């Protein structure tokens, strides 16, 4: 399930049931219900901003997710990891203004038949992560649809209501409907902590929107825990 690798660098959670009068079909790909997340009322404060590139890289590496077979059989082993300078997602714009100041970055990808997950963590020496979040919110306020560069598809922004993960100063969630020869949905979770930003893009069940939002909701508590531990 190789989707667009978003190099700008993630509805109702009610899953749709099959109609009683629909023709019989083969067993559908598994779907997940959003887990019950008990957020800490007082999450630990971020560590001080990194003072060197080496420190930023170390903390970025520590924030990478380990999704094993208990999460999903297809995530028993990630399929790719690299430290190329991918950009944070910015949708209708070429890039977020402050992202040019990124110091450390790492991408991890799980590319399976039923799930596609991409994690990207970026660190900055002097830029607060919330500044990037505010720039992304500014883009989302006006960006509704755009042509995906070098992709040949049109993306329509979908803002789930309620969102799969509650949005706030340090959390942004949205989905995209990617239309080309086929139509697929990709959902994005952006987390901010100190001078670091984590982006997770995910799609499931052949691009089904409900499955994608449920998958993001399932990843969210793991992403938050990894982020809090590392940065």
Short mmCIF file of C-alpha atoms in Angstrom, two decimals:
data_model
loop_
_atom_site.label_atom_id
_atom_site.label_comp_id
_atom_site.label_asym_id
_atom_site.label_seq_id
_atom_site.Cartn_x
_atom_site.Cartn_y
_atom_site.Cartn_z
CA UNK A 1 0.00 0.00 0.00
CA UNK A 2 2.50 2.58 -1.09
CA UNK A 3 0.90 5.99 -0.79
CA UNK A 4 2.23 9.40 -1.60
CA UNK A 5 5.30 9.96 0.56
CA UNK A 6 4.39 13.39 1.89
CA UNK A 7 7.69 15.18 1.73
CA UNK A 8 6.26 18.33 3.20
CA UNK A 9 6.93 16.90 6.35
CA UNK A 10 -1.34 12.28 8.98
CA UNK A 11 -14.51 12.27 10.88
CA UNK A 12 -16.30 10.43 12.92
CA UNK A 13 -14.70 7.42 14.49
CA UNK A 14 -17.86 5.46 13.97
CA UNK A 15 -16.93 2.68 11.60
CA UNK A 16 -19.31 2.07 8.76
CA UNK A 17 -21.19 -1.19 8.95
CA UNK A 18 -22.14 -3.11 5.85
CA UNK A 19 -25.70 -2.75 4.66
CA UNK A 20 -27.97 -5.65 5.38
CA UNK A 21 -29.03 -5.79 1.75
CA UNK A 22 -25.52 -5.56 0.32
CA UNK A 23 -24.22 -8.56 -1.64
CA UNK A 24 -21.96 -10.94 0.26
CA UNK A 25 -18.26 -10.15 0.09
CA UNK A 26 -14.99 -11.71 1.16
CA UNK A 27 -13.86 -10.87 4.66
CA UNK A 28 -12.86 -7.24 4.83
CA UNK A 29 -9.52 -5.98 6.12
CA UNK A 30 -9.49 -5.50 9.89
CA UNK A 31 -10.53 -2.17 11.31
CA UNK A 32 -9.73 -0.77 14.70
CA UNK A 33 -11.73 1.08 17.29
CA UNK A 34 -10.08 4.09 18.89
CA UNK A 35 -8.47 3.15 22.22
CA UNK A 36 -9.39 4.78 25.47
CA UNK A 37 -6.59 7.21 26.19
CA UNK A 38 -6.05 8.44 29.72
CA UNK A 39 -3.96 11.53 29.16
CA UNK A 40 -1.81 12.60 32.06
CA UNK A 41 -3.26 15.78 33.61
CA UNK A 42 0.28 17.06 34.09
CA UNK A 43 2.52 15.71 31.31
CA UNK A 44 6.22 16.12 31.97
CA UNK A 45 7.75 19.35 30.75
CA UNK A 46 9.97 19.16 27.67
CA UNK A 47 13.70 19.01 28.28
CA UNK A 48 15.68 22.18 27.52
CA UNK A 49 16.34 22.92 23.86
CA UNK A 50 19.25 20.97 22.40
CA UNK A 51 22.55 22.82 22.31
CA UNK A 52 24.20 20.88 19.49
CA UNK A 53 23.32 19.06 16.29
CA UNK A 54 24.51 15.80 17.83
CA UNK A 55 22.15 16.21 20.78
CA UNK A 56 19.23 17.04 18.50
CA UNK A 57 19.93 13.97 16.38
CA UNK A 58 20.13 11.74 19.45
CA UNK A 59 16.79 12.94 20.76
CA UNK A 60 15.15 12.57 17.34
CA UNK A 61 16.38 8.98 17.16
CA UNK A 62 14.98 8.30 20.63
CA UNK A 63 11.52 9.47 19.55
CA UNK A 64 11.16 6.92 16.75
CA UNK A 65 8.29 4.47 17.14
CA UNK A 66 8.69 0.71 17.47
CA UNK A 67 5.45 -0.80 16.15
CA UNK A 68 5.67 -4.56 16.59
CA UNK A 69 3.40 -7.42 15.55
CA UNK A 70 1.11 -6.83 18.53
CA UNK A 71 0.21 -3.48 16.95
CA UNK A 72 -0.38 -5.04 13.53
CA UNK A 73 1.23 -8.05 11.81
CA UNK A 74 2.54 -5.83 9.03
CA UNK A 75 4.45 -3.59 11.43
CA UNK A 76 6.58 -6.37 12.89
CA UNK A 77 9.47 -4.77 11.02
CA UNK A 78 9.63 -1.35 9.44
CA UNK A 79 10.42 -1.35 5.74
CA UNK A 80 12.59 1.75 5.46
CA UNK A 81 14.41 4.32 7.57
CA UNK A 82 16.55 7.24 6.53
CA UNK A 83 17.89 10.59 7.63
CA UNK A 84 17.28 12.55 4.44
CA UNK A 85 16.07 16.13 4.83
CA UNK A 86 12.36 15.60 4.30
CA UNK A 87 10.16 18.62 4.92
CA UNK A 88 7.27 18.80 7.34
CA UNK A 89 3.88 18.69 5.67
CA UNK A 90 2.64 22.07 4.47
CA UNK A 91 -0.07 21.17 1.92
CA UNK A 92 -0.82 24.11 -0.39
CA UNK A 93 2.56 25.71 0.26
CA UNK A 94 6.02 24.56 -0.79
CA UNK A 95 7.16 24.47 2.84
CA UNK A 96 6.52 25.90 6.27
CA UNK A 97 8.66 29.08 6.66
CA UNK A 98 10.49 27.95 9.80
CA UNK A 99 11.15 24.39 8.62
CA UNK A 100 14.21 25.56 6.69
CA UNK A 101 15.95 25.86 10.08
CA UNK A 102 15.62 22.15 10.88
CA UNK A 103 18.74 20.59 12.37
CA UNK A 104 17.97 16.89 12.81
CA UNK A 105 15.46 14.65 11.06
CA UNK A 106 14.64 10.98 10.69
CA UNK A 107 11.96 9.06 8.83
CA UNK A 108 10.65 5.56 9.47
CA UNK A 109 8.21 3.82 7.12
CA UNK A 110 5.98 0.75 7.39
CA UNK A 111 4.60 -0.18 3.96
CA UNK A 112 2.23 -3.15 4.00
CA UNK A 113 -0.78 -4.46 2.13
CA UNK A 114 -3.32 -3.27 4.71
CA UNK A 115 -1.49 -0.46 6.49
CA UNK A 116 0.87 2.32 5.42
CA UNK A 117 2.50 4.35 8.20
CA UNK A 118 5.18 6.99 7.94
CA UNK A 119 6.78 8.69 10.96
CA UNK A 120 8.94 11.77 10.64
CA UNK A 121 10.63 13.53 13.57
CA UNK A 122 12.46 16.83 13.19
CA UNK A 123 14.43 18.88 15.71
CA UNK A 124 15.45 22.55 15.75
CA UNK A 125 18.14 24.24 17.78
CA UNK A 126 16.46 27.64 18.03
CA UNK A 127 12.89 27.27 16.74
CA UNK A 128 10.04 26.29 19.10
CA UNK A 129 7.91 23.49 17.74
CA UNK A 130 4.77 25.53 18.40
CA UNK A 131 5.94 28.05 15.81
CA UNK A 132 5.81 25.30 13.20
CA UNK A 133 2.40 24.24 14.48
CA UNK A 134 1.07 27.78 14.15
CA UNK A 135 2.40 27.97 10.59
CA UNK A 136 0.68 24.69 9.74
CA UNK A 137 -2.60 25.89 11.27
CA UNK A 138 -2.34 29.02 9.12
CA UNK A 139 -2.04 26.83 6.04
CA UNK A 140 -4.96 24.63 7.07
CA UNK A 141 -7.15 27.71 7.60
CA UNK A 142 -7.10 28.47 3.87
CA UNK A 143 -5.95 25.29 2.10
CA UNK A 144 -8.94 23.23 1.01
CA UNK A 145 -7.70 21.50 -2.15
CA UNK A 146 -4.46 21.37 -4.12
CA UNK A 147 -2.57 19.43 -6.76
CA UNK A 148 0.04 17.21 -5.15
CA UNK A 149 3.46 18.11 -6.65
CA UNK A 150 4.99 15.39 -8.85
CA UNK A 151 2.16 13.04 -7.94
CA UNK A 152 -0.67 13.58 -10.43
CA UNK A 153 -3.37 13.52 -7.78
CA UNK A 154 -5.64 16.10 -6.22
CA UNK A 155 -5.78 16.37 -2.44
CA UNK A 156 -8.88 17.57 -0.62
CA UNK A 157 -8.40 18.39 3.05
CA UNK A 158 -10.79 16.56 5.39
CA UNK A 159 -11.19 17.79 8.96
CA UNK A 160 -12.74 14.95 11.00
CA UNK A 161 -15.39 16.01 13.50
CA UNK A 162 -14.77 14.96 16.14
CA UNK A 163 -11.08 14.52 15.32
CA UNK A 164 -9.49 11.10 15.92
CA UNK A 165 -7.24 12.79 18.49
CA UNK A 166 -8.27 15.96 20.38
CA UNK A 167 -6.52 18.97 18.85
CA UNK A 168 -4.75 21.55 21.00
CA UNK A 169 -1.67 23.80 21.13
CA UNK A 170 0.61 20.79 20.67
CA UNK A 171 -1.60 18.52 18.56
CA UNK A 172 -2.95 18.82 15.00
CA UNK A 173 -4.91 16.16 13.12
CA UNK A 174 -6.46 16.13 9.66
CA UNK A 175 -6.92 13.81 6.70
CA UNK A 176 -6.54 14.11 2.95
CA UNK A 177 -8.67 12.59 0.19
CA UNK A 178 -6.18 11.81 -2.57
CA UNK A 179 -7.91 11.42 -5.91
CA UNK A 180 -6.24 10.14 -9.05
CA UNK A 181 -6.95 6.89 -10.86
CA UNK A 182 -8.30 5.75 -7.50
CA UNK A 183 -9.35 7.59 -4.37
CA UNK A 184 -7.58 6.97 -1.08
CA UNK A 185 -7.47 8.67 2.30
CA UNK A 186 -4.37 9.51 4.31
CA UNK A 187 -4.57 10.89 7.85
CA UNK A 188 -1.94 12.94 9.64
CA UNK A 189 -1.06 13.49 13.28
CA UNK A 190 1.35 16.30 14.20
CA UNK A 191 2.74 16.53 17.74
CA UNK A 192 4.83 19.38 19.14
CA UNK A 193 7.14 19.22 22.14
CA UNK A 194 9.81 21.78 22.93
CA UNK A 195 11.95 22.32 19.83
CA UNK A 196 10.80 19.09 18.21
CA UNK A 197 7.93 18.10 15.90
CA UNK A 198 6.66 14.59 15.17
CA UNK A 199 4.52 13.88 12.12
CA UNK A 200 2.74 10.56 11.55
CA UNK A 201 0.92 9.87 8.27
CA UNK A 202 -1.21 6.76 7.98
CA UNK A 203 -3.62 4.92 5.72
CA UNK A 204 -5.42 1.61 6.17
CA UNK A 205 -7.81 -0.81 4.50
CA UNK A 206 -7.14 0.34 0.94
CA UNK A 207 -7.46 4.00 1.83
CA UNK A 208 -10.74 3.82 3.74
CA UNK A 209 -11.30 7.04 5.69
CA UNK A 210 -12.79 5.50 8.82
CA UNK A 211 -9.99 2.93 9.03
CA UNK A 212 -7.39 5.67 8.56
CA UNK A 213 -8.76 7.82 11.37
CA UNK A 214 -8.98 4.79 13.65
CA UNK A 215 -5.38 3.88 12.85
CA UNK A 216 -4.18 7.39 13.72
CA UNK A 217 -6.12 7.18 17.00
CA UNK A 218 -4.43 3.88 17.78
CA UNK A 219 -0.96 5.24 17.07
CA UNK A 220 -1.47 8.50 19.01
CA UNK A 221 -0.86 7.28 22.60
CA UNK A 222 2.25 5.40 21.49
CA UNK A 223 3.54 8.48 19.68
CA UNK A 224 2.90 10.73 22.68
CA UNK A 225 4.68 8.30 25.02
CA UNK A 226 7.73 8.01 22.74
CA UNK A 227 7.88 11.79 22.30
CA UNK A 228 7.63 12.53 26.03
CA UNK A 229 10.36 10.00 26.80
CA UNK A 230 12.80 11.32 24.20
CA UNK A 231 12.38 15.09 24.24
#
